[in-house]
Coordinates of C-alpha atoms (C1' of nucleotides) in Angstrom, one line a residue:
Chain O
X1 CA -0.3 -40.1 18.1
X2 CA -1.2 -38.1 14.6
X3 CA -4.5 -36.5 17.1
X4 CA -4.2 -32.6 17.1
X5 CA -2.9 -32.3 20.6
X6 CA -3.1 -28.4 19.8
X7 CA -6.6 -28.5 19.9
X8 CA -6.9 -28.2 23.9
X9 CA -4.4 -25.7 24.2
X10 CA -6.2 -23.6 21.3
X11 CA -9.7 -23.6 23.0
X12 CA -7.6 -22.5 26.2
X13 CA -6.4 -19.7 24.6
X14 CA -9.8 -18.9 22.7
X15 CA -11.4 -18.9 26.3
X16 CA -8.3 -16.6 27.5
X17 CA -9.0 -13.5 24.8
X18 CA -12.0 -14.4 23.5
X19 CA -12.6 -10.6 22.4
X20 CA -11.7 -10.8 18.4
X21 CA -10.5 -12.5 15.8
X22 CA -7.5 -15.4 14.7
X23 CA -4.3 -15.9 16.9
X24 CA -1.9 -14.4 14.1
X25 CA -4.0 -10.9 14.2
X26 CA -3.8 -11.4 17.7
X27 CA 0.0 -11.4 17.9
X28 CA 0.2 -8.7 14.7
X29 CA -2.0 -6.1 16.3
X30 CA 0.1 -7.2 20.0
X31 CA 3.7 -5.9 18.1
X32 CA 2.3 -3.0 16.2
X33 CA 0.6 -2.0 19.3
X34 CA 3.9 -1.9 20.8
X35 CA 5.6 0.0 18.0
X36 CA 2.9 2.7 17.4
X37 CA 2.8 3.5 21.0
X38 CA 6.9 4.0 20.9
X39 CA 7.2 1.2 23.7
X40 CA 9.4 -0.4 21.0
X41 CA 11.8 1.9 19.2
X42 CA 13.3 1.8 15.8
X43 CA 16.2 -0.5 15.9
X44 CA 14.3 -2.2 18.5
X45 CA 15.0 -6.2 17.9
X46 CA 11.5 -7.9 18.7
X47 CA 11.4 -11.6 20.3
X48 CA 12.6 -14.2 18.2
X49 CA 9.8 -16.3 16.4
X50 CA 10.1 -19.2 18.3
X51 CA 10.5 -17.0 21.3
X52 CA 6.8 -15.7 20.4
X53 CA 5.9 -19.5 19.7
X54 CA 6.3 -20.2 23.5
X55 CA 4.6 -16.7 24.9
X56 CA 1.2 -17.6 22.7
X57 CA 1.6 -21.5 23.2
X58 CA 1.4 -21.7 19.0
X59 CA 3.5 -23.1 16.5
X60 CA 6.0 -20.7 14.2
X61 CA 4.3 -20.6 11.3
X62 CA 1.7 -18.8 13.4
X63 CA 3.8 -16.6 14.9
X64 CA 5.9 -16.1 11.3
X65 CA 2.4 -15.1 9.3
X66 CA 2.2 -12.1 11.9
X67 CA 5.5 -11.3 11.4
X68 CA 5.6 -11.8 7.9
X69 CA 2.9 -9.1 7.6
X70 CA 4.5 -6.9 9.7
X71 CA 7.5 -6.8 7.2
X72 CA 5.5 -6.5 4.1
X73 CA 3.6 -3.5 5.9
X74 CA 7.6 -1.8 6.5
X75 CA 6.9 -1.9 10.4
X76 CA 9.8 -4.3 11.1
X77 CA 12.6 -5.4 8.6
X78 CA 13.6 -8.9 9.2
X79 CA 16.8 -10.5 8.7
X80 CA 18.1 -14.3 8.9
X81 CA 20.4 -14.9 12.2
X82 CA 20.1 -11.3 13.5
X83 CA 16.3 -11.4 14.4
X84 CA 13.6 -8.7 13.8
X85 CA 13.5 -5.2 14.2
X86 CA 11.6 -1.9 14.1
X87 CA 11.9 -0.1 11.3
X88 CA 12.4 3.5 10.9
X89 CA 9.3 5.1 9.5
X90 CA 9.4 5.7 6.2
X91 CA 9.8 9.3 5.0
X92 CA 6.6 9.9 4.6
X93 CA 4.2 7.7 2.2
X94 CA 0.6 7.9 1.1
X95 CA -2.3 6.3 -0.4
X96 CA -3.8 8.8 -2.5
X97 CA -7.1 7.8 -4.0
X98 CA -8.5 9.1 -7.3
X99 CA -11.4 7.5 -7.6
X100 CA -13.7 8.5 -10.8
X101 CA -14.7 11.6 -11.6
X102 CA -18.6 10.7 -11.1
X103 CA -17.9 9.4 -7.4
X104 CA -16.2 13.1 -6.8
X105 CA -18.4 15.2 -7.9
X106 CA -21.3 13.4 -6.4
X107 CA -19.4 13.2 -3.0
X108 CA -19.5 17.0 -3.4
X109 CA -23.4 16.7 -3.3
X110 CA -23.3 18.2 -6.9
X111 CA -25.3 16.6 -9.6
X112 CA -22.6 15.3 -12.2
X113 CA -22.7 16.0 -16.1
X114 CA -20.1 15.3 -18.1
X115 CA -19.9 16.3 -22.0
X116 CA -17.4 15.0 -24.7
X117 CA -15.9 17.9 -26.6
X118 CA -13.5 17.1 -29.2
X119 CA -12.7 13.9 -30.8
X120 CA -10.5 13.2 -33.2
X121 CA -8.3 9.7 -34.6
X122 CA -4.6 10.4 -35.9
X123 CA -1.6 9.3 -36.1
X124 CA 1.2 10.1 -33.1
X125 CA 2.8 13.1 -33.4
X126 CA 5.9 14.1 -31.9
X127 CA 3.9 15.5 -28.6
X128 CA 1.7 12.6 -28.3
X129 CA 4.5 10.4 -28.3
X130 CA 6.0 12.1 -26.1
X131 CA 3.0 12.2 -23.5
X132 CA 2.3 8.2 -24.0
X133 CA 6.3 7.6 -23.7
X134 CA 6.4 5.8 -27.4
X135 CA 8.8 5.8 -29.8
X136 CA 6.9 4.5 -32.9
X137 CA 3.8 7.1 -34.5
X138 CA 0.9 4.8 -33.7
X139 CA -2.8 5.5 -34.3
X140 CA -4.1 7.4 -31.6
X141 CA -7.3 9.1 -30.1
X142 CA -7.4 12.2 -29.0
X143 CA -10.2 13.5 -27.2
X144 CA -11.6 15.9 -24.6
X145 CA -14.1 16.1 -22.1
X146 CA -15.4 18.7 -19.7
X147 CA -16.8 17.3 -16.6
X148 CA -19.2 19.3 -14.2
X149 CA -20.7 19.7 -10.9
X150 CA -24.6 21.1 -10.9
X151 CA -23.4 22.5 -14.4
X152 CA -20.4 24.4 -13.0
X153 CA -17.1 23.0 -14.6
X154 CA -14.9 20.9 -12.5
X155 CA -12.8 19.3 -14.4
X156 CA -10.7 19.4 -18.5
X157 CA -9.9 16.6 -19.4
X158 CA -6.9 16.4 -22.1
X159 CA -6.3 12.2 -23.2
X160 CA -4.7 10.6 -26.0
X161 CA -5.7 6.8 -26.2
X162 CA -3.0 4.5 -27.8
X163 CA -4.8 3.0 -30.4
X164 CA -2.8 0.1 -31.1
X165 CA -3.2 -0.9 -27.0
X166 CA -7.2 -0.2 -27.5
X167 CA -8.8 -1.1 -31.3
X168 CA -12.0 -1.0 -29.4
X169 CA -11.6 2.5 -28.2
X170 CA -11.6 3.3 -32.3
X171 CA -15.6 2.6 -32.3
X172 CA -16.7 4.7 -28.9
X173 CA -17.8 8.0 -29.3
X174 CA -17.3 8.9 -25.7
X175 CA -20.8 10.4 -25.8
X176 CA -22.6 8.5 -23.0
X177 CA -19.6 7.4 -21.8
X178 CA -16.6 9.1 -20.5
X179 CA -12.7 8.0 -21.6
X180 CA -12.3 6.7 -18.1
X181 CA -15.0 4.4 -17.3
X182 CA -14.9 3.3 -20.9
X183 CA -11.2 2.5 -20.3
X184 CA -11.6 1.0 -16.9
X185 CA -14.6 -1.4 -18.1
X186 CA -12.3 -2.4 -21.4
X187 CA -9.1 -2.4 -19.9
X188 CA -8.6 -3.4 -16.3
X189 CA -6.1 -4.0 -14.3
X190 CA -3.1 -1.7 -15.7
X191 CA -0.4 0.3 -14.1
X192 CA -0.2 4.1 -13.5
X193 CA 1.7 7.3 -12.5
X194 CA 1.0 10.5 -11.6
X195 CA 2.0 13.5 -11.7
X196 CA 0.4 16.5 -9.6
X197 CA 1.4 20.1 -10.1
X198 CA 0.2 23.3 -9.7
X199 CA 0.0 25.7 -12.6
X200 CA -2.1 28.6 -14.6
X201 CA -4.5 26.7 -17.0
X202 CA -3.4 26.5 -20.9
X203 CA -5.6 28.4 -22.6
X204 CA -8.3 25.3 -23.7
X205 CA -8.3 24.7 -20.0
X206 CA -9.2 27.9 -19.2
X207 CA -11.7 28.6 -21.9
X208 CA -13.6 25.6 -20.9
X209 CA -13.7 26.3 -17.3
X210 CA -14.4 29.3 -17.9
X211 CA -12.0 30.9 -15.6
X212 CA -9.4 33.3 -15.9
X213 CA -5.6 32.2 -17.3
X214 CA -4.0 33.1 -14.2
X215 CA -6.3 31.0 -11.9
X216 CA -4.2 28.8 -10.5
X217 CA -4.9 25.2 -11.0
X218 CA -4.4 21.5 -9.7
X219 CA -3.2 19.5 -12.7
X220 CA -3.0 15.9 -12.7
X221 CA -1.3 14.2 -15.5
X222 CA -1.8 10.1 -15.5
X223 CA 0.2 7.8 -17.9
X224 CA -1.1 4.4 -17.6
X225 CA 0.5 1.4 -19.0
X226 CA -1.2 -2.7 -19.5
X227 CA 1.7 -5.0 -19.4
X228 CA 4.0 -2.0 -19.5
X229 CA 2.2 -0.8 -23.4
X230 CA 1.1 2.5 -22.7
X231 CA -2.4 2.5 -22.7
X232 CA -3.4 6.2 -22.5
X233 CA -2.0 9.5 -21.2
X234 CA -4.8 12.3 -19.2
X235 CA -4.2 15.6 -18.0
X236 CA -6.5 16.8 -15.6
X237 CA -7.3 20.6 -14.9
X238 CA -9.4 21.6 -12.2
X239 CA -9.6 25.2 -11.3
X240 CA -7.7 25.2 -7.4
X241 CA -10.4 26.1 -5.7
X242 CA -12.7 22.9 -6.9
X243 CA -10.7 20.3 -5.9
X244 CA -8.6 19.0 -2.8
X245 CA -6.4 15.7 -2.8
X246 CA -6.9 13.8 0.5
X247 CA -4.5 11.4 0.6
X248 CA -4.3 9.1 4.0
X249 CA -1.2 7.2 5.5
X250 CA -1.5 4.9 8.2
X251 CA 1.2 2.7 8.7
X252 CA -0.8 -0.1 7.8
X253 CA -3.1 -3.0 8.1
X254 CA -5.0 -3.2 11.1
Chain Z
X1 CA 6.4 -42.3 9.0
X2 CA 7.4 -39.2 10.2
X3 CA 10.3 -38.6 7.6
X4 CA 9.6 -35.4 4.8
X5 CA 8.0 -37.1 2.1
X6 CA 7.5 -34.0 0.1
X7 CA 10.8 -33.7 -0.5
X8 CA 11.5 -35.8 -3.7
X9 CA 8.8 -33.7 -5.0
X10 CA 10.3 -30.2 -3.8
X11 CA 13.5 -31.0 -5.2
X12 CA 11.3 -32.5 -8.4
X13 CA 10.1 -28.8 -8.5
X14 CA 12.6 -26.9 -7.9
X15 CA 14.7 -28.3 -10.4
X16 CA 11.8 -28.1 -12.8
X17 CA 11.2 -24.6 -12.2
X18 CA 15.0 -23.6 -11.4
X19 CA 14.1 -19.9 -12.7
X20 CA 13.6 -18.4 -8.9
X21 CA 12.2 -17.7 -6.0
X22 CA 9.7 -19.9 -3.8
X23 CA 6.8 -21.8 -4.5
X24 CA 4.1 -19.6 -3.3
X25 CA 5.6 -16.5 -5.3
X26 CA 5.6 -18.0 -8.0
X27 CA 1.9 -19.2 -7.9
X28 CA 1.0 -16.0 -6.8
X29 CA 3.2 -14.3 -9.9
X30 CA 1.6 -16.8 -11.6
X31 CA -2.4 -16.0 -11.4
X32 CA -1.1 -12.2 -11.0
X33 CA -0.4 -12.8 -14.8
X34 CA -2.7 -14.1 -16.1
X35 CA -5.0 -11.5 -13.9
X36 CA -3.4 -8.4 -15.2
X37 CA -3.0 -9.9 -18.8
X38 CA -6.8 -9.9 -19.0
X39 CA -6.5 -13.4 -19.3
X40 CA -8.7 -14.2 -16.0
X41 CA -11.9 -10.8 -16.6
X42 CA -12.8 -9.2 -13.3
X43 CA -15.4 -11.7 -11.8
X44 CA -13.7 -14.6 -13.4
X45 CA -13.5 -18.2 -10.6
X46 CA -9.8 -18.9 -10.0
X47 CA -9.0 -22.8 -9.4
X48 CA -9.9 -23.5 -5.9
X49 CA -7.2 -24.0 -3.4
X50 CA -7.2 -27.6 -3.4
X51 CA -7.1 -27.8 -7.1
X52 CA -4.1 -25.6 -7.5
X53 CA -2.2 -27.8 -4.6
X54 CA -3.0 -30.7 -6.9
X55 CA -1.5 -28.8 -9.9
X56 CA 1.3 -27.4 -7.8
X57 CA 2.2 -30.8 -6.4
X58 CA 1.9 -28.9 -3.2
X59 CA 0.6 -28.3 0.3
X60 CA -2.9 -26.0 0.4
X61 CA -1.1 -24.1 3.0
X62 CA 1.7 -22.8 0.0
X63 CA -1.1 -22.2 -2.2
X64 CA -3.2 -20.3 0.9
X65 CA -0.6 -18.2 1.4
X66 CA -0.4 -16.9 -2.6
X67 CA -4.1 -16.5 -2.8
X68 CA -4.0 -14.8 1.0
X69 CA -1.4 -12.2 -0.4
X70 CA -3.1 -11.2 -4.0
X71 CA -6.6 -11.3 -1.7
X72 CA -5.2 -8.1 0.5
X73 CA -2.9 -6.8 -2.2
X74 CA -7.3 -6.5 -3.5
X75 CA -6.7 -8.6 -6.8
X76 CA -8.9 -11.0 -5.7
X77 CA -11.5 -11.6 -3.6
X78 CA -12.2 -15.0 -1.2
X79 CA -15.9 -16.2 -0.5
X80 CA -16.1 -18.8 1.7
X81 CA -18.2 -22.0 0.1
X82 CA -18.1 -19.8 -3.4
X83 CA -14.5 -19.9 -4.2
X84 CA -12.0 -17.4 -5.1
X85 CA -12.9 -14.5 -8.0
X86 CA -10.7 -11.8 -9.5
X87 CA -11.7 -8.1 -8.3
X88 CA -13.0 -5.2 -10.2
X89 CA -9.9 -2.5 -10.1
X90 CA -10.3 -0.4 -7.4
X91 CA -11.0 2.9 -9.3
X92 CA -7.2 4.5 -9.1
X93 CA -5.6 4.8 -5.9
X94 CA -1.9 5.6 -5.8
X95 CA 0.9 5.4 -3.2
X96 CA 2.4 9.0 -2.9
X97 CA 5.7 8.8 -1.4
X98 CA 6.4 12.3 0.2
X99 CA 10.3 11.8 1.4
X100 CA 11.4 14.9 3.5
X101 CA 12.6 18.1 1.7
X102 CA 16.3 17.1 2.0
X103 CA 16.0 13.9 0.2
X104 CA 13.4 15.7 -2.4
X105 CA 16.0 18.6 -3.0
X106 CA 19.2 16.6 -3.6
X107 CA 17.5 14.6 -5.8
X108 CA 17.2 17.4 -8.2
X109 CA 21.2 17.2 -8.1
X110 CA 20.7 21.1 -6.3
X111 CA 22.2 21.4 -2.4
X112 CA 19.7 21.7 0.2
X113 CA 20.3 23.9 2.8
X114 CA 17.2 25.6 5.0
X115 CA 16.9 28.3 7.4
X116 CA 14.6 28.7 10.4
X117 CA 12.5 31.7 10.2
X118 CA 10.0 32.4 13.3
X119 CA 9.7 30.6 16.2
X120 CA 7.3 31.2 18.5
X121 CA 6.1 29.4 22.0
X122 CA 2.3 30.3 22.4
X123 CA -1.1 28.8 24.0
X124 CA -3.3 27.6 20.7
X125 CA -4.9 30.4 19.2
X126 CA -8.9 29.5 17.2
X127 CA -6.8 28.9 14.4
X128 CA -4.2 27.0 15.5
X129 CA -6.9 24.2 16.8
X130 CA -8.7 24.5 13.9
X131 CA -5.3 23.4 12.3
X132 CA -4.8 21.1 14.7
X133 CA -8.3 19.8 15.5
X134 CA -8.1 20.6 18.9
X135 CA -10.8 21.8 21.2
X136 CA -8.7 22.1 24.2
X137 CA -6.2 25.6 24.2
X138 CA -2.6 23.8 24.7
X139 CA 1.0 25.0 24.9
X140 CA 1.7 25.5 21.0
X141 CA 4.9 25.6 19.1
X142 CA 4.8 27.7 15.5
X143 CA 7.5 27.7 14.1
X144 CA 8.2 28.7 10.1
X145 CA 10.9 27.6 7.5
X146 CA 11.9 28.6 4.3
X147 CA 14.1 25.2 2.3
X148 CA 16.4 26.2 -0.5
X149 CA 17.7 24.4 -3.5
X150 CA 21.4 25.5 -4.3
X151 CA 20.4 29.0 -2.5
X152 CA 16.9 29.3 -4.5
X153 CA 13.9 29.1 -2.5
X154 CA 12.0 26.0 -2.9
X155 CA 9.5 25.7 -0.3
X156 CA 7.9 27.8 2.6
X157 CA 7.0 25.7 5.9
X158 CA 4.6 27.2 8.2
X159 CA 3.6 24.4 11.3
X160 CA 2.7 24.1 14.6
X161 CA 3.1 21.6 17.3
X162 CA 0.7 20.5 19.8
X163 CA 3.7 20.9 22.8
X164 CA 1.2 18.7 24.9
X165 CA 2.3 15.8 22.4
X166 CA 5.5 16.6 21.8
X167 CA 7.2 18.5 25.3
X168 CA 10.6 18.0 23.7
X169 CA 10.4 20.2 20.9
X170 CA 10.2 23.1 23.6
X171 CA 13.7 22.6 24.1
X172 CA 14.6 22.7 20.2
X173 CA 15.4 25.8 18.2
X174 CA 15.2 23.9 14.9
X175 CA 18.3 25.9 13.4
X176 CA 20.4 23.2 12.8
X177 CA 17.9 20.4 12.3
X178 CA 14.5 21.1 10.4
X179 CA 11.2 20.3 12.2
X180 CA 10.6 17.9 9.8
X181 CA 13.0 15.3 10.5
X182 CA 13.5 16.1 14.2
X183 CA 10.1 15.0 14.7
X184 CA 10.4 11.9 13.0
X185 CA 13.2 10.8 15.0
X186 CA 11.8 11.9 18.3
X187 CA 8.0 10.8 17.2
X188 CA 8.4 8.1 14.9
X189 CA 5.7 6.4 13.5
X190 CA 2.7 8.5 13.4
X191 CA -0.7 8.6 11.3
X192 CA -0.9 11.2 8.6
X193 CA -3.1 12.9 6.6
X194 CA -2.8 15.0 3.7
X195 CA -4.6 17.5 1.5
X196 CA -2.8 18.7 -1.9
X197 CA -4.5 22.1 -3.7
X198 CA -3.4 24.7 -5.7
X199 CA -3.4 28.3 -4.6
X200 CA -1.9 31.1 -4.9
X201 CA 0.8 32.2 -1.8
X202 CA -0.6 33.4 1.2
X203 CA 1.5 36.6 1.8
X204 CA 4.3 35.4 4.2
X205 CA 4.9 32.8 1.7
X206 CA 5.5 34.6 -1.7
X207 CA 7.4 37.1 0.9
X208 CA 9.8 34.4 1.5
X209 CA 9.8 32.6 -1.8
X210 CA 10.2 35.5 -3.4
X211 CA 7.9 34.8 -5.5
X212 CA 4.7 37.0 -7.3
X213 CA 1.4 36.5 -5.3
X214 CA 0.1 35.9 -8.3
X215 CA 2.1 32.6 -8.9
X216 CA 0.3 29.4 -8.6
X217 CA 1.5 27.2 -5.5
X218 CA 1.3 23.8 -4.8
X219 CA 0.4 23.4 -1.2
X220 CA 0.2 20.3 1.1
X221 CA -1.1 20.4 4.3
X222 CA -0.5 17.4 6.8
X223 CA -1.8 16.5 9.9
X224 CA -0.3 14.0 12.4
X225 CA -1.5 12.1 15.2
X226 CA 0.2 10.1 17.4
X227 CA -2.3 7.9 19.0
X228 CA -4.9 10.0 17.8
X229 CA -3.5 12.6 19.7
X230 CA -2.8 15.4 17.5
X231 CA 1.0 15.7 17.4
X232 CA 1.7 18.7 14.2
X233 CA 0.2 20.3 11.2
X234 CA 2.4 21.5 8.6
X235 CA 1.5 23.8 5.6
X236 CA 4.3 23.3 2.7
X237 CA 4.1 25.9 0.2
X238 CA 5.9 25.2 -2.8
X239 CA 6.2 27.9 -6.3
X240 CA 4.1 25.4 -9.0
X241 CA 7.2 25.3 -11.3
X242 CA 9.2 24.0 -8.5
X243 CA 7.3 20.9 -7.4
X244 CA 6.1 17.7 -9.0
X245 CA 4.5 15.4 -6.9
X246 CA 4.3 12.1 -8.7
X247 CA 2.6 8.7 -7.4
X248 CA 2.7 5.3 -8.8
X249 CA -0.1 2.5 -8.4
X250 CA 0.6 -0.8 -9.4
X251 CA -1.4 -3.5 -8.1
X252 CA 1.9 -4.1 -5.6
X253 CA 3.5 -7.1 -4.4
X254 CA 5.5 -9.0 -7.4
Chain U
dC1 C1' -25.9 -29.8 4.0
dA2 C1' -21.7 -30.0 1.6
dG3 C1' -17.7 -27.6 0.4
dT4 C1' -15.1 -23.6 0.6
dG5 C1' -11.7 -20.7 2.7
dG6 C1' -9.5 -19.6 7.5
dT7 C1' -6.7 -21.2 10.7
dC8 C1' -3.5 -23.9 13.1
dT9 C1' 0.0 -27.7 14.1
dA10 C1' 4.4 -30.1 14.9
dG11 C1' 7.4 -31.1 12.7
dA12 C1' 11.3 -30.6 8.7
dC13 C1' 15.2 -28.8 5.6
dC14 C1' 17.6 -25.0 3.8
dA15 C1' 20.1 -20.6 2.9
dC16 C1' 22.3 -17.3 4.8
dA17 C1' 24.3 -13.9 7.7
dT18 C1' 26.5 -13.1 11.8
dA19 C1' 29.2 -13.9 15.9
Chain P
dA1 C1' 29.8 -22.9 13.4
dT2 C1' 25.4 -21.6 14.9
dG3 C1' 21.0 -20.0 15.0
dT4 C1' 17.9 -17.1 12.6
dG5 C1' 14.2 -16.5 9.3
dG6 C1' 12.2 -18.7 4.8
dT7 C1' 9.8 -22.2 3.3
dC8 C1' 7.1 -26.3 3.1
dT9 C1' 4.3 -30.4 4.6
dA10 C1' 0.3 -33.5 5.5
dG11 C1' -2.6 -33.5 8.0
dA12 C1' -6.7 -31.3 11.1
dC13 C1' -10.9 -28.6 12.9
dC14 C1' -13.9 -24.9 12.3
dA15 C1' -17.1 -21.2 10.6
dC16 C1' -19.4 -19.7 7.3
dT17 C1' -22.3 -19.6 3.3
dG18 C1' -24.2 -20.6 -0.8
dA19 C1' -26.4 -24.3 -3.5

DNA sequence: CAGTGGTCTAGACCACATA
DNA sequence: ATGTGGTCTAGACCACTGA
């Protein structure tokens, strides 16, 4: 009696909606369906799990990776011997993505050209450890870049490089290479924040872009940590009218 | 033959382990490590599933559901046949949490207060579809805001809702509750979209921010569907010093 | 064609919060 | 005390795909 007795009752079911994919995105995209379209309000306590386990003839754990999902998303918030239920939205959230500076300008349909202005190897001052969030002077590169569009600036870029989180960096000139790449190819997989605000440019910023100081100005200033080292701190400057931040929220997977 | 067999060994484990949480979090924490340590280079083979059950001393389905979670979290990547190999970083994205105004205000330890301004019932001008990416000339709502921080302007709102979405908000004269959060409680859970520049104030806004319309702005405009169905765009103006808007990336989950 | 991940099962025990 | 979700198992079949 160890045969899958499932088995028939899963071929029924594949016969039944045949249209897509497994049973658990099945029942996920069922609930969400219900709670996008309001047909389920916040506070709303969906079926138990093995309430669900008897409407789509599975077993729990197939109803529970749906619902699982759901809660990691923030669409329901789950708790033990209450049951399941809709969340209120959350303020409002975002994915913003900041992809390379290459991909946007080329996404622009402008050729892109980027060239390495100053560079320069120090120790921390009191500014730079304050931009990188460090308490001790460690070595540091500083260097910037002006990136263009079909030779029309887009983009100052201001970074410090923490040294003691990136020997390598000491032997790149950043000539055919810019910081970023470079960084991302030698140091994957770290941690960042960002800050967006709107000001006039300092005057390096608007020397290089050659634009007036009271042109106002999208600046994004990144810290990004490996392992919770900070890695490198970048401001970037882009003259207002070059540059728009899309930034998409959906409430998630599916 | 029927009785839990695996549970000398889960007790074997647990009291092995004893630091926290389940089994599949910590083998996902686990490869996360030694992911974002560098240990494990974009494009490196993690164990197959089978082998880390073996080295787990558990099920595949425990393991599965680790490898499932870093796989959409977009550490890794799954191939069937090939095996399972750690992603390049997607270039930067970030989640931007935008909480309402309120929330954003007291946080700066200042008291929120906000007055309603204009509020107008009208059929959609060119403009307003063009804001609302409608074709079709519906009932509109426009209604304009001005949110203070401890009695200093800190934000101009200019929106308008699509009444064909939202009938209700006919009814409302937004003095005692903002547009903001009255749609989120009486359209919860919507699709948004947002675009972040810097400008200077259109005229009505430094008006009202009292503010020169020289003075660089940050200004986010969001759209929201419901359903696809265009429910509101919203054009928040805020004075660059007064606004940061920060976002964090990590590579979630852990 | 062989082996991977994808999915699913029919149980089980447990912690925990609530009624 | 009771019943929920959280977790886990020891199997199984399948689809896909890369060797």
């Amino acid at each position: 009696m160890t045969t899958p007795l499932g088995r028939e009752r899963k071929h029924l079911q594949r016969a039944l909606t045949a249209t897509d994919a497994s049973l658990h995105t099945r029942i996920l995209s069922d609930i969400k369906r219900h709670i996008l379209s309001g047909h389920w309000p916040p506070g709303h306590r969906i079926p138990f799990e093995h309430e669900l386990a008897t409407v789509y003839e599975c077993s729990r754990m197939t109803v529970n990776k749906a619902l699982s999902e759901l809660a990691r998303a923030g669409l329901i918030e789950r708790r033990r011997k209450a049951g399941s239920f809709v969340c209120r939205p959350r303020s409002q959230a975002a994915v913003l993505e900041i992809s390379d500076l290459k991909t946007e300008v080329e996404d622009l349909g402008r050729v892109y050209r980027f060239t390495r202005l100053a560079l320069r190897r120090h120790t921390a001052t009191e500014a730079d450890r304050r931009r990188l969030g460090l308490s001790k002077a460690v070595p540091i590169l500083a260097v910037t870049c002006l990136h263009l569009g079909s030779e029309t600036p887009y983009c100052f870029e201001d970074r410090v490089i923490n040294l003691a989180a990136v020997p390598a960096a000491d032997d790149e000139a950043f000539l055919w290479i810019a910081p970023g790449p470079w960084l991302i190819a030698h140091v994957p997989w770290t941690e960042a924040e960002h800050r967006i605000t709107a000001t006039t440019p300092d005057l390096a910023s608007a020397q290089h872009l050659a634009i007036m100081p009271s042109t106002p100005c999208l600046v994004v200033d990144r810290l990004t940590w490996r392992e919770r080292q900070p890695v490198t701190h970048v401001r970037f400057t882009y003259p207002g009218s070059a540059r728009e931040l899309i930034a998409r929220f959906e409430p998630s997977s599916g």
